PDB file of C-alpha atoms in Angstrom:
ATOM      1  CA  MET A   1      42.696   9.558  -5.590  1.00  0.00           C
ATOM      2  CA  THR A   2      40.313  10.886  -8.250  1.00  0.00           C
ATOM      3  CA  GLN A   3      37.580   8.973 -10.019  1.00  0.00           C
ATOM      4  CA  SER A   4      39.828   8.545 -13.066  1.00  0.00           C
ATOM      5  CA  ASP A   5      42.722   7.041 -11.081  1.00  0.00           C
ATOM      6  CA  PRO A   6      43.017   3.234 -11.251  1.00  0.00           C
ATOM      7  CA  ILE A   7      42.008   1.347  -8.107  1.00  0.00           C
ATOM      8  CA  PRO A   8      44.984  -0.480  -6.531  1.00  0.00           C
ATOM      9  CA  GLU A   9      44.894  -4.243  -6.989  1.00  0.00           C
ATOM     10  CA  GLN A  10      44.996  -4.857  -3.231  1.00  0.00           C
ATOM     11  CA  ASP A  11      41.887  -2.691  -2.748  1.00  0.00           C
ATOM     12  CA  LEU A  12      40.080  -4.606  -5.484  1.00  0.00           C
ATOM     13  CA  ALA A  13      41.055  -7.905  -3.852  1.00  0.00           C
ATOM     14  CA  ARG A  14      39.879  -6.773  -0.400  1.00  0.00           C
ATOM     15  CA  HIS A  15      36.582  -5.570  -1.860  1.00  0.00           C
ATOM     16  CA  ALA A  16      36.012  -8.842  -3.716  1.00  0.00           C
ATOM     17  CA  GLN A  17      36.750 -10.845  -0.563  1.00  0.00           C
ATOM     18  CA  LYS A  18      34.406  -8.692   1.514  1.00  0.00           C
ATOM     19  CA  MET A  19      31.579  -8.993  -1.024  1.00  0.00           C
ATOM     20  CA  ALA A  20      32.098 -12.772  -1.267  1.00  0.00           C
ATOM     21  CA  LYS A  21      31.604 -13.076   2.492  1.00  0.00           C
ATOM     22  CA  LYS A  22      28.485 -10.919   2.324  1.00  0.00           C
ATOM     23  CA  LYS A  23      27.056 -12.995  -0.499  1.00  0.00           C
ATOM     24  CA  ALA A  24      27.713 -16.251   1.369  1.00  0.00           C
ATOM     25  CA  ALA A  25      25.974 -14.880   4.469  1.00  0.00           C
ATOM     26  CA  ARG A  26      23.079 -13.614   2.367  1.00  0.00           C
ATOM     27  CA  ASP A  27      22.726 -16.956   0.585  1.00  0.00           C
ATOM     28  CA  ARG A  28      22.619 -18.802   3.917  1.00  0.00           C
ATOM     29  CA  MET A  29      19.901 -16.468   5.169  1.00  0.00           C
ATOM     30  CA  MET A  30      17.822 -16.812   1.991  1.00  0.00           C
ATOM     31  CA  GLU A  31      17.959 -20.619   2.222  1.00  0.00           C
ATOM     32  CA  THR A  32      15.853 -20.371   5.393  1.00  0.00           C
ATOM     33  CA  LYS A  33      13.171 -18.186   3.727  1.00  0.00           C
ATOM     34  CA  THR A  34      11.054 -20.668   1.812  1.00  0.00           C
ATOM     35  CA  GLY A  35       7.506 -19.988   2.978  1.00  0.00           C
ATOM     36  CA  GLU A  36       4.783 -18.145   1.085  1.00  0.00           C
ATOM     37  CA  LYS A  37       1.489 -16.723   2.315  1.00  0.00           C
ATOM     38  CA  GLY A  38      -0.982 -13.978   1.618  1.00  0.00           C
ATOM     39  CA  LEU A  39       0.143 -10.957   3.615  1.00  0.00           C
ATOM     40  CA  ILE A  40      -1.682  -8.245   5.522  1.00  0.00           C
ATOM     41  CA  ILE A  41       0.288  -5.112   4.622  1.00  0.00           C
ATOM     42  CA  VAL A  42      -0.103  -1.707   6.295  1.00  0.00           C
ATOM     43  CA  HIS A  43       1.200   1.627   5.013  1.00  0.00           C
ATOM     44  CA  THR A  44       0.713   4.341   7.611  1.00  0.00           C
ATOM     45  CA  GLY A  45       2.367   7.403   9.129  1.00  0.00           C
ATOM     46  CA  PRO A  46       2.224  11.182   8.546  1.00  0.00           C
ATOM     47  CA  GLY A  47       4.507  11.205   5.512  1.00  0.00           C
ATOM     48  CA  LYS A  48       3.579  11.163   1.853  1.00  0.00           C
ATOM     49  CA  GLY A  49       3.652   7.951  -0.186  1.00  0.00           C
ATOM     50  CA  LYS A  50       1.270   5.533   1.528  1.00  0.00           C
ATOM     51  CA  SER A  51      -1.230   5.206  -1.304  1.00  0.00           C
ATOM     52  CA  SER A  52       1.508   5.622  -3.909  1.00  0.00           C
ATOM     53  CA  SER A  53       3.324   2.599  -2.487  1.00  0.00           C
ATOM     54  CA  GLY A  54       0.112   0.584  -2.481  1.00  0.00           C
ATOM     55  CA  PHE A  55      -0.519   1.421  -6.121  1.00  0.00           C
ATOM     56  CA  GLY A  56       3.060   0.454  -6.905  1.00  0.00           C
ATOM     57  CA  MET A  57       2.285  -3.016  -5.537  1.00  0.00           C
ATOM     58  CA  ILE A  58      -0.860  -3.155  -7.670  1.00  0.00           C
ATOM     59  CA  MET A  59       1.232  -2.373 -10.755  1.00  0.00           C
ATOM     60  CA  ARG A  60       3.609  -5.192  -9.841  1.00  0.00           C
ATOM     61  CA  CYS A  61       0.671  -7.598  -9.680  1.00  0.00           C
ATOM     62  CA  ILE A  62      -0.499  -6.436 -13.103  1.00  0.00           C
ATOM     63  CA  ALA A  63       3.002  -6.942 -14.500  1.00  0.00           C
ATOM     64  CA  HIS A  64       2.835 -10.552 -13.267  1.00  0.00           C
ATOM     65  CA  ASP A  65      -0.671 -11.049 -14.775  1.00  0.00           C
ATOM     66  CA  MET A  66      -2.100 -11.381 -11.272  1.00  0.00           C
ATOM     67  CA  PRO A  67      -5.736 -10.250 -10.922  1.00  0.00           C
ATOM     68  CA  CYS A  68      -6.103  -7.549  -8.282  1.00  0.00           C
ATOM     69  CA  ALA A  69      -8.479  -4.833  -7.116  1.00  0.00           C
ATOM     70  CA  VAL A  70      -8.614  -1.387  -5.518  1.00  0.00           C
ATOM     71  CA  VAL A  71     -11.265  -0.050  -3.155  1.00  0.00           C
ATOM     72  CA  GLN A  72     -10.918   3.653  -2.320  1.00  0.00           C
ATOM     73  CA  PHE A  73     -12.601   4.621   0.955  1.00  0.00           C
ATOM     74  CA  ILE A  74     -12.055   8.385   1.100  1.00  0.00           C
ATOM     75  CA  LYS A  75     -10.654   9.779  -2.141  1.00  0.00           C
ATOM     76  CA  GLY A  76     -13.307   8.292  -4.395  1.00  0.00           C
ATOM     77  CA  ALA A  77     -14.424  11.679  -5.678  1.00  0.00           C
ATOM     78  CA  TRP A  78     -10.930  12.592  -6.891  1.00  0.00           C
ATOM     79  CA  ASP A  79      -9.853  12.227 -10.518  1.00  0.00           C
ATOM     80  CA  THR A  80      -6.454  10.623  -9.932  1.00  0.00           C
ATOM     81  CA  GLY A  81      -3.793   9.431 -12.313  1.00  0.00           C
ATOM     82  CA  GLU A  82      -3.889   5.959 -10.772  1.00  0.00           C
ATOM     83  CA  ARG A  83      -7.609   5.666 -11.402  1.00  0.00           C
ATOM     84  CA  ARG A  84      -7.278   6.837 -15.007  1.00  0.00           C
ATOM     85  CA  LEU A  85      -4.417   4.470 -15.744  1.00  0.00           C
ATOM     86  CA  LEU A  86      -5.946   1.377 -14.178  1.00  0.00           C
ATOM     87  CA  THR A  87      -9.482   1.822 -15.519  1.00  0.00           C
ATOM     88  CA  THR A  88      -8.314   2.804 -19.006  1.00  0.00           C
ATOM     89  CA  HIS A  89      -5.509   0.327 -19.613  1.00  0.00           C
ATOM     90  CA  PHE A  90      -5.734  -2.511 -17.071  1.00  0.00           C
ATOM     91  CA  ALA A  91      -9.426  -3.022 -16.337  1.00  0.00           C
ATOM     92  CA  ASP A  92      -9.096  -6.672 -17.374  1.00  0.00           C
ATOM     93  CA  LEU A  93      -6.673  -7.348 -14.513  1.00  0.00           C
ATOM     94  CA  CYS A  94      -7.565  -4.733 -11.898  1.00  0.00           C
ATOM     95  CA  GLN A  95     -11.027  -3.876 -10.655  1.00  0.00           C
ATOM     96  CA  PHE A  96     -11.269  -0.283  -9.402  1.00  0.00           C
ATOM     97  CA  HIS A  97     -14.022   0.831  -7.025  1.00  0.00           C
ATOM     98  CA  SER A  98     -14.188   4.436  -5.790  1.00  0.00           C
ATOM     99  CA  MET A  99     -16.555   4.261  -2.834  1.00  0.00           C
ATOM    100  CA  GLY A 100     -15.717   7.422  -0.887  1.00  0.00           C
ATOM    101  CA  GLU A 101     -17.040  10.925  -1.398  1.00  0.00           C
ATOM    102  CA  GLY A 102     -14.062  12.877  -0.114  1.00  0.00           C
ATOM    103  CA  PHE A 103     -12.784  13.788   3.331  1.00  0.00           C
ATOM    104  CA  THR A 104     -15.320  14.330   6.084  1.00  0.00           C
ATOM    105  CA  TRP A 105     -14.871  18.108   6.043  1.00  0.00           C
ATOM    106  CA  GLU A 106     -15.905  18.052   2.377  1.00  0.00           C
ATOM    107  CA  THR A 107     -19.114  16.051   2.713  1.00  0.00           C
ATOM    108  CA  GLN A 108     -20.000  17.544   6.134  1.00  0.00           C
ATOM    109  CA  ASP A 109     -22.424  14.663   6.549  1.00  0.00           C
ATOM    110  CA  LYS A 110     -21.310  11.912   8.921  1.00  0.00           C
ATOM    111  CA  SER A 111     -24.165   9.565   8.050  1.00  0.00           C
ATOM    112  CA  ARG A 112     -23.210   9.721   4.366  1.00  0.00           C
ATOM    113  CA  ASP A 113     -19.570   9.117   5.222  1.00  0.00           C
ATOM    114  CA  ILE A 114     -20.428   6.063   7.328  1.00  0.00           C
ATOM    115  CA  ALA A 115     -22.708   4.682   4.621  1.00  0.00           C
ATOM    116  CA  ALA A 116     -19.998   5.136   1.983  1.00  0.00           C
ATOM    117  CA  ALA A 117     -17.399   3.422   4.183  1.00  0.00           C
ATOM    118  CA  LYS A 118     -19.708   0.489   4.874  1.00  0.00           C
ATOM    119  CA  ALA A 119     -20.494   0.140   1.184  1.00  0.00           C
ATOM    120  CA  GLY A 120     -16.757   0.162   0.468  1.00  0.00           C
ATOM    121  CA  TRP A 121     -16.129  -2.546   3.035  1.00  0.00           C
ATOM    122  CA  ALA A 122     -18.978  -4.663   1.634  1.00  0.00           C
ATOM    123  CA  LYS A 123     -17.391  -4.450  -1.815  1.00  0.00           C
ATOM    124  CA  ALA A 124     -13.969  -5.205  -0.332  1.00  0.00           C
ATOM    125  CA  ARG A 125     -15.287  -8.352   1.373  1.00  0.00           C
ATOM    126  CA  ASP A 126     -16.615  -9.681  -1.931  1.00  0.00           C
ATOM    127  CA  LEU A 127     -13.297  -8.992  -3.649  1.00  0.00           C
ATOM    128  CA  ILE A 128     -11.218 -10.530  -0.856  1.00  0.00           C
ATOM    129  CA  ARG A 129     -13.362 -13.670  -0.749  1.00  0.00           C
ATOM    130  CA  ASP A 130     -12.630 -14.356  -4.428  1.00  0.00           C
ATOM    131  CA  PRO A 131      -9.371 -16.369  -4.475  1.00  0.00           C
ATOM    132  CA  ALA A 132      -8.740 -15.282  -8.078  1.00  0.00           C
ATOM    133  CA  ASN A 133      -7.832 -11.818  -6.748  1.00  0.00           C
ATOM    134  CA  ARG A 134      -4.231 -11.982  -5.570  1.00  0.00           C
ATOM    135  CA  MET A 135      -4.075  -8.488  -4.045  1.00  0.00           C
ATOM    136  CA  ILE A 136      -6.694  -6.057  -2.734  1.00  0.00           C
ATOM    137  CA  LEU A 137      -5.703  -2.460  -1.985  1.00  0.00           C
ATOM    138  CA  LEU A 138      -7.945  -0.826   0.638  1.00  0.00           C
ATOM    139  CA  ASP A 139      -6.898   2.749   0.041  1.00  0.00           C
ATOM    140  CA  GLU A 140      -7.326   5.132   3.016  1.00  0.00           C
ATOM    141  CA  ILE A 141      -9.274   2.581   5.051  1.00  0.00           C
ATOM    142  CA  ASN A 142      -7.249   3.643   8.096  1.00  0.00           C
ATOM    143  CA  ILE A 143      -8.965   7.036   7.903  1.00  0.00           C
ATOM    144  CA  ALA A 144     -12.327   5.258   8.091  1.00  0.00           C
ATOM    145  CA  PHE A 145     -11.091   3.476  11.219  1.00  0.00           C
ATOM    146  CA  ARG A 146      -9.873   6.734  12.747  1.00  0.00           C
ATOM    147  CA  TYR A 147     -13.215   8.478  12.327  1.00  0.00           C
ATOM    148  CA  GLY A 148     -15.165   5.467  13.569  1.00  0.00           C
ATOM    149  CA  TYR A 149     -16.842   4.745  10.236  1.00  0.00           C
ATOM    150  CA  LEU A 150     -15.680   1.120  10.376  1.00  0.00           C
ATOM    151  CA  ASP A 151     -14.918  -1.244  13.253  1.00  0.00           C
ATOM    152  CA  VAL A 152     -11.319  -2.434  12.963  1.00  0.00           C
ATOM    153  CA  ALA A 153     -12.088  -5.503  15.115  1.00  0.00           C
ATOM    154  CA  GLN A 154     -14.714  -6.652  12.622  1.00  0.00           C
ATOM    155  CA  VAL A 155     -12.352  -6.095   9.698  1.00  0.00           C
ATOM    156  CA  LEU A 156      -9.573  -8.073  11.386  1.00  0.00           C
ATOM    157  CA  ALA A 157     -11.966 -10.892  12.281  1.00  0.00           C
ATOM    158  CA  PHE A 158     -13.009 -11.114   8.641  1.00  0.00           C
ATOM    159  CA  LEU A 159      -9.421 -11.159   7.393  1.00  0.00           C
ATOM    160  CA  GLU A 160      -8.570 -13.878   9.911  1.00  0.00           C
ATOM    161  CA  SER A 161     -11.510 -16.113   9.033  1.00  0.00           C
ATOM    162  CA  GLU A 162     -12.278 -15.490   5.361  1.00  0.00           C
ATOM    163  CA  LYS A 163      -9.225 -14.156   3.529  1.00  0.00           C
ATOM    164  CA  PRO A 164      -7.907 -16.856   1.167  1.00  0.00           C
ATOM    165  CA  PRO A 165      -4.456 -18.111   2.176  1.00  0.00           C
ATOM    166  CA  MET A 166      -2.586 -16.578  -0.777  1.00  0.00           C
ATOM    167  CA  THR A 167      -4.413 -13.248  -1.037  1.00  0.00           C
ATOM    168  CA  HIS A 168      -2.516 -10.084  -0.096  1.00  0.00           C
ATOM    169  CA  VAL A 169      -4.475  -7.204   1.463  1.00  0.00           C
ATOM    170  CA  VAL A 170      -2.929  -3.728   1.623  1.00  0.00           C
ATOM    171  CA  LEU A 171      -4.423  -1.144   4.011  1.00  0.00           C
ATOM    172  CA  THR A 172      -3.281   2.464   3.720  1.00  0.00           C
ATOM    173  CA  GLY A 173      -3.810   5.731   5.581  1.00  0.00           C
ATOM    174  CA  ARG A 174      -2.272   7.553   8.497  1.00  0.00           C
ATOM    175  CA  GLY A 175      -3.127   6.605  12.060  1.00  0.00           C
ATOM    176  CA  ALA A 176      -3.412   2.834  11.618  1.00  0.00           C
ATOM    177  CA  PRO A 177      -4.932   1.325  14.791  1.00  0.00           C
ATOM    178  CA  ASP A 178      -2.577  -0.538  17.104  1.00  0.00           C
ATOM    179  CA  SER A 179      -4.587  -3.747  16.708  1.00  0.00           C
ATOM    180  CA  LEU A 180      -4.151  -3.613  12.928  1.00  0.00           C
ATOM    181  CA  ILE A 181      -0.417  -3.020  13.254  1.00  0.00           C
ATOM    182  CA  GLU A 182      -0.178  -5.973  15.630  1.00  0.00           C
ATOM    183  CA  ALA A 183      -2.075  -8.281  13.267  1.00  0.00           C
ATOM    184  CA  ALA A 184      -0.248  -7.227  10.085  1.00  0.00           C
ATOM    185  CA  ASP A 185       2.618  -9.149   8.520  1.00  0.00           C
ATOM    186  CA  LEU A 186       4.284  -6.074   7.024  1.00  0.00           C
ATOM    187  CA  VAL A 187       4.019  -2.510   8.363  1.00  0.00           C
ATOM    188  CA  THR A 188       5.713   0.551   6.905  1.00  0.00           C
ATOM    189  CA  GLU A 189       5.468   3.945   8.578  1.00  0.00           C
ATOM    190  CA  MET A 190       6.057   6.893   6.266  1.00  0.00           C
ATOM    191  CA  GLY A 191       7.817   9.748   8.053  1.00  0.00           C
ATOM    192  CA  GLN A 192       7.537  13.375   7.027  1.00  0.00           C
ATOM    193  CA  VAL A 193      10.692  15.448   6.811  1.00  0.00           C
ATOM    194  CA  LYS A 194       9.568  18.211   4.442  1.00  0.00           C
ATOM    195  CA  HIS A 195       6.378  18.844   2.486  1.00  0.00           C
ATOM    196  CA  PRO A 196       5.766  21.596  -0.103  1.00  0.00           C
ATOM    197  CA  PHE A 197       2.253  22.208   1.253  1.00  0.00           C
ATOM    198  CA  ARG A 198       3.819  23.992   4.217  1.00  0.00           C
ATOM    199  CA  ALA A 199       5.515  26.353   1.775  1.00  0.00           C
ATOM    200  CA  GLY A 200       2.223  27.239   0.110  1.00  0.00           C
ATOM    201  CA  ILE A 201       2.433  24.705  -2.741  1.00  0.00           C
ATOM    202  CA  LYS A 202      -0.862  23.039  -3.593  1.00  0.00           C
ATOM    203  CA  ALA A 203      -1.331  19.365  -4.505  1.00  0.00           C
ATOM    204  CA  GLN A 204      -0.143  18.776  -8.053  1.00  0.00           C
ATOM    205  CA  ALA A 205      -0.934  16.251 -10.780  1.00  0.00           C
ATOM    206  CA  GLY A 206       1.715  13.567 -11.051  1.00  0.00           C
ATOM    207  CA  VAL A 207       2.887  14.104  -7.473  1.00  0.00           C
ATOM    208  CA  GLU A 208      -0.190  13.935  -5.245  1.00  0.00           C
ATOM    209  CA  PHE A 209      -2.826  12.621  -7.647  1.00  0.00           C
TER     210      PHE A 209
END
């Protein structure tokens, strides 16, 4: 059978019956999902797309007229497309705070890195406490945990005690601590299958930044 051949009536009937059963099962499942809450969301893993996915969620919030905010912990010195777009066109709905100075091998000053991370977390606390902000993206905060710039236990204690009930907090970066993964409501691990960097291709505008 080619794509242009008509589909036999019996095949169409079987398909319709199968899809009807799937829809009924799906509808029954969805009837049990009625709760809402502010989520702790983690994007981690060695693959590309952790921050990109977080920014995609921020754009969804903007599309729904939901106030939101971004705090960048590591890549604050970078001129990224996300930063340009949000600060130029959506500053009324999304606050953008670049608190980092680059990766630790760029600054080569641990005390500066720790100070920048702590300043970022102080800003993040203020933003999270404000119930008007429906989503806060903590971009690359997992890197700050990994290098010991921030105490994950203190961050989790704050989220448990002070995060408003309907506020979503997204934490990105590879190497998310086990305690954060355990506490989170939604965790996605990005796997790496291929990456052009290994073939000598540098980071490019529109893909990496």
